[in-house]
Amino acid sequence: MKTTEENEPKTKPSSSDLQNKILEKGKELFSLSDSFEDGLFSTYRLFSKSLLFLENRPLLKLQAFRFADLFPSLSSLSSISRYIRIYFVETPTELPKWILLILSLLLSNPFSSVFVALGAKIGIRLTAKFFILGRTYGSDRKKILDRYKNGICSTIDILGEAVLSEKEAERYIHEYLLLLEEVSKDKELSEIRSSQFPGEPAGNVSVKCSSLYSQLDPLAHESSVTHLMEKLRPILSSAVSKNIFINLDMEQYETKDIIMDTAFRIFSEPEFQDYPHFGIVVQAYLKSSQRDLQRVIEYSKKRKYPLTVRLVKGAYWEYEMTQSAQKGWEPPVFLIKSETDRNYEECSALLLKSYPHIRPAFGSHNIRSLSSAFVKAAEYSVPENFFEVQMLYGMGNSYKQAIRSLGISVREYSPIGEVIPGMAYLVRRLLENSTNEGFLKNINANSKDRERLLYLENPKSK
Amino acid sequence: MNFHNNSNFQNETLRDFSREEERSILNKGFVSIRKEFPIQVVPIISGKTKKSSLIVPSFNPANTSEKIADIHYASITDAEEAAKNSVQFFETWKNTKPEIRIGFLKKAADILRSQKAELTALMSLEVGKGIKDIDAEIAEAIDFCEFYAKEAEHIFQPRKRDLLGEENIYTYIPKGVTLVVAPWNFPLAILCGMTVAPLVAGNTVIMKPAEQSSAIAFKLFNILIEAGIPSSALHFLPGKGEEIGAYLVKHPAIHTINFTGSRAVGLGMIREAASQNLKFVKRVVAEMGGKNALIVDEDADLDEAVIASIQSAFGFQGQKCSALSRIILLESKYDTFKNRFIDALQSLKPGLPEDPSVKVGPVIDSESRARLEGIASQFSSKILSKLEIKDNQKLTGHFVEPVVFESEDPSSPLGQTEFFGPYVTLFKAKNFEDAIKIANNVDYALTGGIFSRNPKNIQYAKENFEVGNLYINRGITGAVVDRQPFGGYKLSGVGAKAGGPDYLKQFLEPISITENTMRRGFIPET
């Protein structure tokens, strides 16, 4: 607390100055990104344009998401076409009449309805491909190598359904170990790495703790932490022996303290205490995030090498809101998006102030949020090679290139796994890409509107 | 946020156990309640403690070497005295202003709130319930107090329909003495709801708690007295159901029997009440059993369906009337569900319920255990999976191994008889209509659920699934007061739903009063 007070007088008079710098940085990023823009007909552009079709069509959007959520359990083409009828023809949406007419015509006949079903199947698989790197590292490593060649590193995570039993958890642990093995044996990767990214560890893997232990339970905090440590130990050991970075991902608020305590305890074990490549996540949409961040900073100060903190906004907002409403709790998340944005900037500042005790990784697609981090990094004299930006695989390529050209490292969060169990991830990505506050607005906005996106919204004006 | 909610009732919040202070308060509750052991549970009539000639010790069902309480059983003489005193005090209690009675309920809610930790510990140790289930139960008890208080405020405002020269009032008066016969499986919430509703309506009440959960009942009784309920309006009679329960059911002073328990006992009470030659019709409100089903449609989200099934079937070892005992699966989902469900069951940890990582505790007593073991061996050829419990564990308490059966015949006892334990049977259905048919083909209509993403099937279930509480795409236990009023029909029960808008009225007689106010051409101003 003392340190912030000392810093106040220095920063306060220049606050409008700071805002100007952030604006300038944002504009720079936007114009840089234009020069990296994919062709007008690039697949992502087409995809994002087609998502825009859902804008201002709330009923259609709802049905589309419901359909995506349902899709994994449809086992045959006939059931796919049956559900298209139920979801889009028999349920009123804002679909234009002519589309409805064609759709119901096609669905009325068993032969043509097969085509509709096939079309939907291909459509969903293509959509999934935008966000999901591939089935396994082995089968789709070429995509990762290509990204590395273009200067973009990655952190790989394994998609999955909820882990309901210890048997299923064992399967995931096995998959993580296999992934570490495959990454470390990839000679081509290590060549590209050593020539282009000399400081990088041999690989970077994000681990979802909830997939390692089926009985995570906040009430049973102690036993959850102990079990999770047992499950993590072989994964971390393997990573240490192979010099691979391990990040522990965050999910629901409920398990946040379990994961944090697990991280602090296992990272302190003799085998791991001096390992330089561990990371943890802080979610800025949580009201508790600054407090949690302070804990991480205090902890990291005691380590020989700093921890990496991936600062994200958080992807479970709707979930947290319904959970807290049903239990009668104060929501753990900020209610208004702009409050999260503001908090993200405050957390960024905390991270940068703690230099060199924490390595910040700014996980965001919001150019304003990133610009603010970059400006503050300069202000606190944090060298550009000390922090990085993380973005999701499949989103915002031109921004990644633009940031890269500023000399800042960019890492992609690259999920691998089956499309079908990965559907929950996909639905979250689709939701992000279609909300008004979301990233898609950035991409599709013209240059005048883009500038408006560089201002922090005043929560009271809403 | 945009949602419609016509009620301004606020449910009690659950405790957030991800917070460390909440967990440490809970631990202190266990330490402090253990200091009171063995709790002396005694009959109390009009505030006077009665001596008993029969004292029965009660033990922790998970660890039978731990003595919880000494239950001093009430005698027939005590029952007679309680009935006599209840009648005597009835007029006074009836004429007490409703606001005063309402105030007592609100006070009781406050006291319950302040004792959550100790009550949780006592429930865990006396009946072997898991902590999260107990938390929901305490919240439910508090909700019952607050909800019935609010309902009473509303009910005791007379409904007026006045015309020129004629005044019409519709109002309620209490019925008389209510006997409350409560079960042990929701030892706090059900007993609390069944007691405070008739009390706030102006009836005097005799509490006859279940033998197995008398210590919790005694705590509740003391809380209600502390909240201000006059000791002559509420009497506490621990003891044998077959003895004092049966005696009071027949007693001519009892106007209403408020019962939750087995179908056999409930139907017996109804028969008994109907055959009595009294100057009023003795009313029986009975909440009985269920053979509850969950249908898993071919398009169901299995992640959710498996978890919900595990919680609904094995929560509190299946000892809830709402518990899941039949899972009806559409063929295409059968094998995947089966395998994931069995694996999920095998991942549960058995042990002492006070250990927060334990998901499978004991059943209530040795009788229950013997009965369940008998069922398991009778249907051993149908057993698909069983969660092994180690012998040394079984020696310390009444542990029964949770079982998943598989059956092709929904008309067999696996599909028809309520087991009241951690047993669930999988059935196959050809299509959704068939599944509903199987689900409905039982004597009961209590709770039921479906997992489906087909709006047509969801609609079909809403119209055709014969249950008092239907749950869609979630577990089938854990009803919340006011949001999900609870209760069934067919042979699951008779009477209004607990925690719902009709419940209080069961303890009241509606009266309509019409007054002609015209006197020889003169109409007084109103």
Coordinates of C-alpha atoms in Angstrom, one line a residue, chain A residues 53-458:
Chain A
F53 CA -25.5 -11.7 -39.3
L54 CA -26.5 -12.6 -35.8
E55 CA -26.1 -9.1 -34.5
N56 CA -29.5 -7.5 -33.8
R57 CA -31.1 -10.9 -34.3
P58 CA -31.3 -12.1 -30.6
L59 CA -33.7 -15.0 -31.2
L60 CA -31.6 -16.3 -34.0
K61 CA -28.4 -15.9 -32.0
L62 CA -29.9 -17.8 -29.1
Q63 CA -31.0 -20.7 -31.3
A64 CA -27.6 -20.7 -33.0
F65 CA -25.8 -21.0 -29.7
R66 CA -28.3 -23.6 -28.5
F67 CA -27.7 -25.6 -31.7
A68 CA -23.9 -25.4 -31.3
D69 CA -24.3 -26.6 -27.8
L70 CA -26.5 -29.5 -28.8
F71 CA -24.5 -30.5 -31.9
P72 CA -22.0 -32.8 -30.2
S73 CA -24.8 -35.2 -29.2
L74 CA -26.3 -35.5 -32.6
S75 CA -25.1 -38.7 -33.9
S76 CA -26.6 -39.0 -37.4
L77 CA -27.3 -36.7 -40.3
S78 CA -31.0 -37.4 -40.0
S79 CA -31.0 -36.2 -36.4
I80 CA -29.1 -33.1 -37.4
S81 CA -31.7 -32.2 -40.0
R82 CA -34.5 -33.0 -37.6
Y83 CA -33.0 -30.5 -35.1
I84 CA -32.4 -27.9 -37.7
R85 CA -36.1 -28.0 -38.3
I86 CA -37.0 -27.9 -34.6
Y87 CA -34.5 -25.1 -33.8
F88 CA -34.8 -22.9 -36.8
V89 CA -38.0 -23.6 -38.7
E90 CA -40.5 -24.5 -36.0
T91 CA -39.0 -22.0 -33.5
P92 CA -39.6 -18.4 -34.5
T93 CA -36.4 -16.5 -35.1
E94 CA -35.5 -13.4 -37.2
L95 CA -34.4 -15.5 -40.1
P96 CA -35.5 -13.8 -43.3
K97 CA -38.6 -15.3 -44.9
W98 CA -36.8 -16.4 -48.1
I99 CA -34.2 -18.3 -46.1
L100 CA -36.9 -20.0 -44.1
L101 CA -38.7 -20.9 -47.2
I102 CA -35.7 -22.5 -48.8
L103 CA -34.8 -24.2 -45.6
S104 CA -38.2 -25.8 -45.0
L105 CA -38.3 -26.8 -48.7
L106 CA -35.0 -28.6 -48.4
L107 CA -35.9 -30.2 -45.1
S108 CA -39.2 -31.5 -46.5
N109 CA -37.5 -34.1 -48.5
P110 CA -35.2 -36.8 -47.1
F111 CA -32.6 -36.4 -49.9
S112 CA -32.2 -32.7 -49.8
S113 CA -32.4 -32.7 -46.0
V114 CA -29.2 -34.7 -45.9
F115 CA -27.5 -31.9 -47.7
V116 CA -28.7 -29.4 -45.2
A117 CA -27.4 -31.6 -42.4
L118 CA -24.1 -32.1 -44.2
G119 CA -23.9 -28.4 -44.7
A120 CA -24.4 -27.7 -41.0
K121 CA -21.9 -30.3 -40.1
I122 CA -19.3 -28.9 -42.3
G123 CA -20.1 -25.4 -41.2
I124 CA -19.7 -26.2 -37.5
R125 CA -16.5 -28.1 -38.1
L126 CA -15.1 -25.2 -40.1
T127 CA -16.1 -22.8 -37.4
A128 CA -14.4 -25.0 -34.8
K129 CA -11.3 -25.1 -36.9
F130 CA -10.9 -21.3 -36.5
F131 CA -10.5 -21.7 -32.8
I132 CA -9.2 -25.3 -32.3
L133 CA -5.7 -25.9 -33.6
G134 CA -6.2 -29.6 -34.3
R135 CA -6.9 -33.0 -32.9
T136 CA -3.5 -33.7 -31.3
Y137 CA -0.2 -32.0 -31.3
G138 CA 1.3 -34.8 -33.4
S139 CA -1.3 -34.5 -36.1
D140 CA -1.4 -30.7 -36.3
R141 CA 2.0 -29.6 -35.2
K142 CA 2.7 -28.1 -38.6
K143 CA 0.2 -25.3 -37.8
I144 CA 2.1 -24.4 -34.7
L145 CA 5.4 -24.5 -36.5
D146 CA 4.0 -22.2 -39.1
R147 CA 3.0 -19.7 -36.4
Y148 CA 6.4 -19.9 -34.8
K149 CA 8.0 -19.2 -38.2
N150 CA 5.8 -16.1 -38.4
G151 CA 7.0 -15.0 -35.0
I152 CA 4.0 -16.1 -32.9
C153 CA 4.7 -18.5 -30.0
S154 CA 2.0 -20.7 -28.5
T155 CA 0.7 -22.2 -25.4
I156 CA -1.1 -25.4 -25.9
D157 CA -4.0 -26.6 -23.9
I158 CA -6.1 -29.7 -24.2
L159 CA -9.9 -29.3 -24.6
G160 CA -12.3 -31.5 -23.0
E161 CA -15.6 -32.4 -21.5
A162 CA -16.2 -32.1 -17.8
V163 CA -14.2 -34.7 -15.8
L164 CA -16.9 -36.8 -14.0
S165 CA -14.7 -39.6 -12.7
E166 CA -11.2 -40.4 -11.7
K167 CA -11.0 -42.7 -14.7
E168 CA -11.6 -39.7 -17.0
A169 CA -9.1 -37.7 -15.0
E170 CA -6.4 -40.3 -15.5
R171 CA -7.0 -40.1 -19.2
Y172 CA -6.4 -36.4 -19.2
I173 CA -3.2 -36.7 -17.1
H174 CA -2.0 -39.2 -19.6
E175 CA -2.8 -36.8 -22.5
Y176 CA -0.9 -34.0 -20.8
L177 CA 2.1 -36.3 -20.3
L178 CA 1.9 -37.4 -24.0
L179 CA 1.7 -33.8 -25.1
L180 CA 4.8 -32.8 -23.1
E181 CA 6.6 -35.8 -24.7
E182 CA 5.6 -34.9 -28.2
V183 CA 6.5 -31.2 -27.8
S184 CA 9.9 -32.0 -26.3
K185 CA 10.7 -34.5 -29.1
D186 CA 9.8 -32.1 -31.9
K187 CA 13.3 -31.3 -33.4
E188 CA 11.9 -28.9 -35.9
L189 CA 10.3 -26.9 -33.2
S190 CA 13.4 -26.7 -31.2
E191 CA 15.4 -25.5 -34.2
I192 CA 13.0 -22.7 -35.0
R193 CA 12.9 -21.8 -31.3
S194 CA 16.6 -21.7 -30.8
S195 CA 17.2 -19.6 -33.9
Q196 CA 14.3 -17.2 -33.4
F197 CA 13.3 -17.3 -29.8
P198 CA 16.6 -17.8 -27.9
G199 CA 15.0 -17.2 -24.4
E200 CA 12.1 -19.5 -24.8
P201 CA 11.7 -22.7 -23.0
A202 CA 11.2 -25.8 -25.1
G203 CA 7.5 -25.6 -25.1
N204 CA 4.5 -24.0 -23.3
V205 CA 1.5 -25.9 -22.0
S206 CA -1.6 -24.6 -20.2
V207 CA -3.1 -27.1 -17.8
K208 CA -6.7 -27.1 -16.8
C209 CA -6.7 -28.3 -13.2
S210 CA -10.4 -29.3 -13.2
S211 CA -9.6 -32.0 -15.8
L212 CA -7.0 -33.6 -13.5
Y213 CA -9.2 -34.3 -10.5
S214 CA -12.9 -35.2 -10.6
Q215 CA -13.7 -34.4 -7.0
L216 CA -12.6 -30.7 -6.8
D217 CA -14.8 -29.2 -4.1
P218 CA -14.4 -25.8 -2.4
L219 CA -15.8 -27.2 0.9
A220 CA -13.1 -29.9 0.9
H221 CA -10.4 -27.3 0.3
E222 CA -7.5 -29.1 2.0
S223 CA -8.2 -32.5 0.3
S224 CA -8.8 -30.8 -3.0
V225 CA -5.4 -29.1 -2.8
T226 CA -3.6 -32.3 -1.7
H227 CA -5.1 -34.4 -4.5
L228 CA -4.5 -31.8 -7.1
M229 CA -0.9 -31.6 -6.1
E230 CA -0.6 -35.3 -6.5
K231 CA -2.1 -35.2 -9.9
L232 CA 0.1 -32.2 -11.0
R233 CA 3.4 -33.6 -9.7
P234 CA 4.1 -36.0 -12.6
I235 CA 3.1 -33.3 -15.1
L236 CA 5.3 -30.7 -13.5
S237 CA 8.2 -33.1 -13.1
S238 CA 8.0 -34.1 -16.7
A239 CA 7.9 -30.4 -17.7
V240 CA 10.9 -29.6 -15.6
S241 CA 12.9 -32.4 -17.1
K242 CA 12.0 -31.2 -20.6
N243 CA 12.3 -27.5 -19.9
I244 CA 8.7 -26.8 -20.8
F245 CA 6.7 -23.9 -19.4
I246 CA 3.6 -24.8 -17.4
N247 CA 0.7 -22.5 -16.8
L248 CA -2.2 -23.3 -14.5
D249 CA -5.4 -22.1 -16.0
M250 CA -8.3 -20.6 -14.1
E251 CA -11.9 -21.5 -14.5
Q252 CA -14.8 -20.9 -12.1
Y253 CA -14.6 -18.6 -9.2
E254 CA -15.4 -21.5 -6.9
T255 CA -12.2 -23.3 -7.5
K256 CA -9.9 -20.2 -7.7
D257 CA -8.6 -20.4 -4.2
I258 CA -7.9 -24.2 -4.6
I259 CA -5.9 -23.6 -7.7
M260 CA -4.0 -20.7 -6.2
D261 CA -3.1 -22.5 -3.0
T262 CA -2.2 -25.6 -5.0
A263 CA 0.1 -23.5 -7.2
F264 CA 1.8 -21.8 -4.2
R265 CA 2.4 -25.1 -2.5
I266 CA 3.6 -27.2 -5.4
F267 CA 5.7 -24.5 -6.9
S268 CA 7.5 -24.3 -3.5
E269 CA 8.5 -28.0 -3.4
P270 CA 12.2 -28.5 -3.7
E271 CA 11.9 -30.0 -7.1
F272 CA 10.1 -27.0 -8.4
Q273 CA 11.1 -24.0 -6.3
D274 CA 14.0 -22.9 -8.7
Y275 CA 12.3 -23.7 -11.9
P276 CA 11.9 -20.5 -14.0
H277 CA 8.9 -21.5 -16.2
F278 CA 5.7 -21.5 -14.1
G279 CA 2.7 -19.4 -14.6
I280 CA -0.8 -18.7 -13.1
V281 CA -3.8 -16.7 -14.2
V282 CA -5.6 -13.7 -12.7
Q283 CA -9.1 -12.9 -13.9
A284 CA -9.8 -9.1 -13.9
Y285 CA -13.5 -9.6 -14.0
L286 CA -13.3 -10.8 -10.4
K287 CA -13.8 -8.3 -7.7
S288 CA -11.1 -10.1 -5.7
S289 CA -8.5 -10.0 -8.5
Q290 CA -6.4 -7.2 -7.1
R291 CA -6.2 -8.9 -3.7
D292 CA -5.3 -12.1 -5.3
L293 CA -2.7 -10.5 -7.5
Q294 CA -1.0 -9.0 -4.4
R295 CA -0.8 -12.5 -3.0
V296 CA 0.8 -13.8 -6.1
I297 CA 3.2 -10.9 -6.2
E298 CA 4.2 -11.5 -2.5
Y299 CA 4.7 -15.1 -3.3
S300 CA 6.7 -14.6 -6.4
K301 CA 9.0 -12.2 -4.7
K302 CA 10.2 -15.1 -2.6
R303 CA 11.1 -17.2 -5.6
K304 CA 14.4 -17.3 -7.3
Y305 CA 12.7 -16.8 -10.7
P306 CA 9.5 -14.8 -11.1
L307 CA 6.2 -16.4 -11.9
T308 CA 4.4 -15.5 -15.0
V309 CA 0.9 -14.0 -14.5
R310 CA -1.5 -14.2 -17.4
L311 CA -3.9 -11.4 -16.8
V312 CA -7.2 -12.1 -18.5
K313 CA -10.7 -10.6 -18.2
G314 CA -12.4 -14.0 -17.7
A315 CA -14.7 -16.2 -19.7
Y316 CA -17.3 -17.4 -17.2
W317 CA -19.3 -14.2 -16.6
E318 CA -22.7 -15.7 -17.4
Y319 CA -22.0 -18.8 -15.4
E320 CA -20.8 -16.8 -12.3
M321 CA -23.9 -14.5 -12.5
T322 CA -26.4 -17.4 -12.6
Q323 CA -24.6 -19.3 -9.9
S324 CA -24.5 -16.4 -7.5
A325 CA -28.1 -15.5 -8.3
Q326 CA -29.3 -19.0 -7.5
K327 CA -27.4 -19.2 -4.2
G328 CA -28.3 -15.7 -3.2
W329 CA -24.7 -14.4 -3.2
E330 CA -23.2 -11.2 -4.2
P331 CA -21.8 -11.8 -7.7
P332 CA -18.0 -12.3 -7.6
V333 CA -17.6 -10.5 -10.9
F334 CA -18.0 -6.9 -11.9
L335 CA -21.5 -6.3 -13.3
I336 CA -20.5 -3.8 -16.0
K337 CA -17.9 -4.6 -18.6
S338 CA -16.3 -1.2 -18.3
E339 CA -15.6 -1.9 -14.6
T340 CA -13.7 -5.0 -15.7
D341 CA -11.8 -3.0 -18.3
R342 CA -10.8 -0.4 -15.7
N343 CA -9.8 -3.1 -13.2
Y344 CA -7.8 -4.8 -15.9
E345 CA -5.7 -1.6 -16.3
E346 CA -5.2 -1.3 -12.5
C347 CA -4.1 -5.0 -12.4
S348 CA -1.8 -4.3 -15.3
A349 CA -0.2 -1.5 -13.4
L350 CA 0.2 -3.7 -10.3
L351 CA 1.9 -6.3 -12.4
L352 CA 4.3 -3.9 -14.0
K353 CA 5.1 -2.1 -10.7
S354 CA 6.3 -5.4 -9.3
Y355 CA 9.0 -5.7 -11.9
P356 CA 11.2 -7.8 -11.9
H357 CA 9.3 -10.1 -9.5
I358 CA 6.5 -11.0 -11.9
R359 CA 6.5 -11.6 -15.6
P360 CA 3.3 -10.2 -17.0
A361 CA 1.4 -11.8 -19.8
F362 CA -1.4 -9.6 -21.0
G363 CA -4.2 -11.8 -22.3
S364 CA -6.6 -9.6 -24.1
H365 CA -7.8 -8.7 -27.6
N366 CA -8.9 -5.3 -26.5
I367 CA -6.5 -2.7 -28.0
R368 CA -7.2 -0.1 -25.4
S369 CA -6.3 -2.6 -22.6
L370 CA -3.1 -3.6 -24.3
S371 CA -2.1 0.0 -25.2
S372 CA -2.6 1.0 -21.6
A373 CA -0.3 -1.9 -20.5
F374 CA 2.3 -0.9 -23.0
V375 CA 2.3 2.7 -22.0
K376 CA 2.5 1.8 -18.4
A377 CA 5.4 -0.6 -19.1
A378 CA 7.3 2.3 -20.6
E379 CA 6.4 4.5 -17.6
Y380 CA 7.7 1.9 -15.1
S381 CA 10.7 1.2 -17.3
V382 CA 9.8 -2.5 -17.7
P383 CA 11.8 -3.8 -20.7
E384 CA 9.7 -5.0 -23.6
N385 CA 11.2 -8.4 -23.6
F386 CA 10.1 -8.9 -20.0
F387 CA 6.4 -9.2 -20.7
E388 CA 4.3 -10.6 -23.5
V389 CA 0.8 -10.5 -25.0
Q390 CA -1.4 -13.6 -25.2
M391 CA -4.2 -13.9 -27.7
L392 CA -6.5 -16.8 -28.7
Y393 CA -5.6 -19.0 -31.6
G394 CA -7.8 -18.0 -34.6
M395 CA -8.5 -14.4 -33.5
G396 CA -7.0 -11.1 -34.4
N397 CA -4.1 -12.2 -36.6
S398 CA -3.3 -8.7 -37.8
Y399 CA -3.2 -7.4 -34.2
K400 CA -0.8 -10.1 -33.3
Q401 CA 1.5 -9.1 -36.1
A402 CA 1.2 -5.4 -35.2
I403 CA 2.2 -6.1 -31.6
R404 CA 5.0 -8.3 -32.7
S405 CA 6.3 -5.5 -34.9
L406 CA 6.6 -3.3 -31.8
G407 CA 9.1 -5.8 -30.4
I408 CA 6.7 -7.4 -27.9
S409 CA 6.3 -11.2 -27.8
V410 CA 2.9 -12.6 -28.7
R411 CA 1.7 -16.0 -27.7
E412 CA -1.3 -17.8 -28.9
Y413 CA -3.6 -19.9 -26.6
S414 CA -3.9 -22.9 -28.9
P415 CA -6.4 -25.6 -27.9
I416 CA -6.0 -29.1 -29.3
G417 CA -8.6 -31.8 -29.0
E418 CA -11.7 -33.3 -30.6
V419 CA -14.2 -30.8 -31.9
I420 CA -17.0 -32.4 -30.2
P421 CA -15.9 -32.3 -26.6
G422 CA -14.4 -29.0 -27.4
M423 CA -17.8 -27.5 -28.1
A424 CA -18.1 -25.7 -24.8
Y425 CA -14.9 -23.9 -25.6
L426 CA -16.2 -23.1 -29.0
V427 CA -19.5 -21.7 -27.6
R428 CA -17.5 -19.5 -25.2
R429 CA -15.5 -18.1 -28.1
L430 CA -18.6 -17.6 -30.2
L431 CA -20.2 -15.7 -27.3
E432 CA -17.1 -13.5 -26.9
N433 CA -17.1 -12.8 -30.6
S434 CA -20.6 -11.7 -30.9
T435 CA -21.2 -9.5 -27.8
N436 CA -21.4 -5.8 -28.4
E437 CA -18.5 -5.2 -26.2
G438 CA -16.4 -7.9 -27.8
F439 CA -13.5 -8.0 -30.0
L440 CA -15.3 -8.4 -33.2
K441 CA -16.4 -4.8 -32.8
N442 CA -12.8 -3.9 -33.0
I443 CA -12.1 -5.8 -36.1
N444 CA -15.1 -4.7 -38.1
A445 CA -15.3 -1.1 -37.0
N446 CA -14.2 1.5 -39.4
S447 CA -11.3 3.8 -38.5
K448 CA -13.5 6.5 -36.9
D449 CA -15.4 4.0 -34.7
R450 CA -12.2 2.3 -33.8
E451 CA -10.9 5.4 -32.1
R452 CA -14.0 5.5 -29.9
L453 CA -13.1 2.0 -28.7
L454 CA -9.9 3.4 -27.3
Y455 CA -11.7 5.3 -24.5
L456 CA -12.5 3.7 -21.2
E457 CA -16.2 3.8 -20.9
N458 CA -17.6 5.6 -17.9

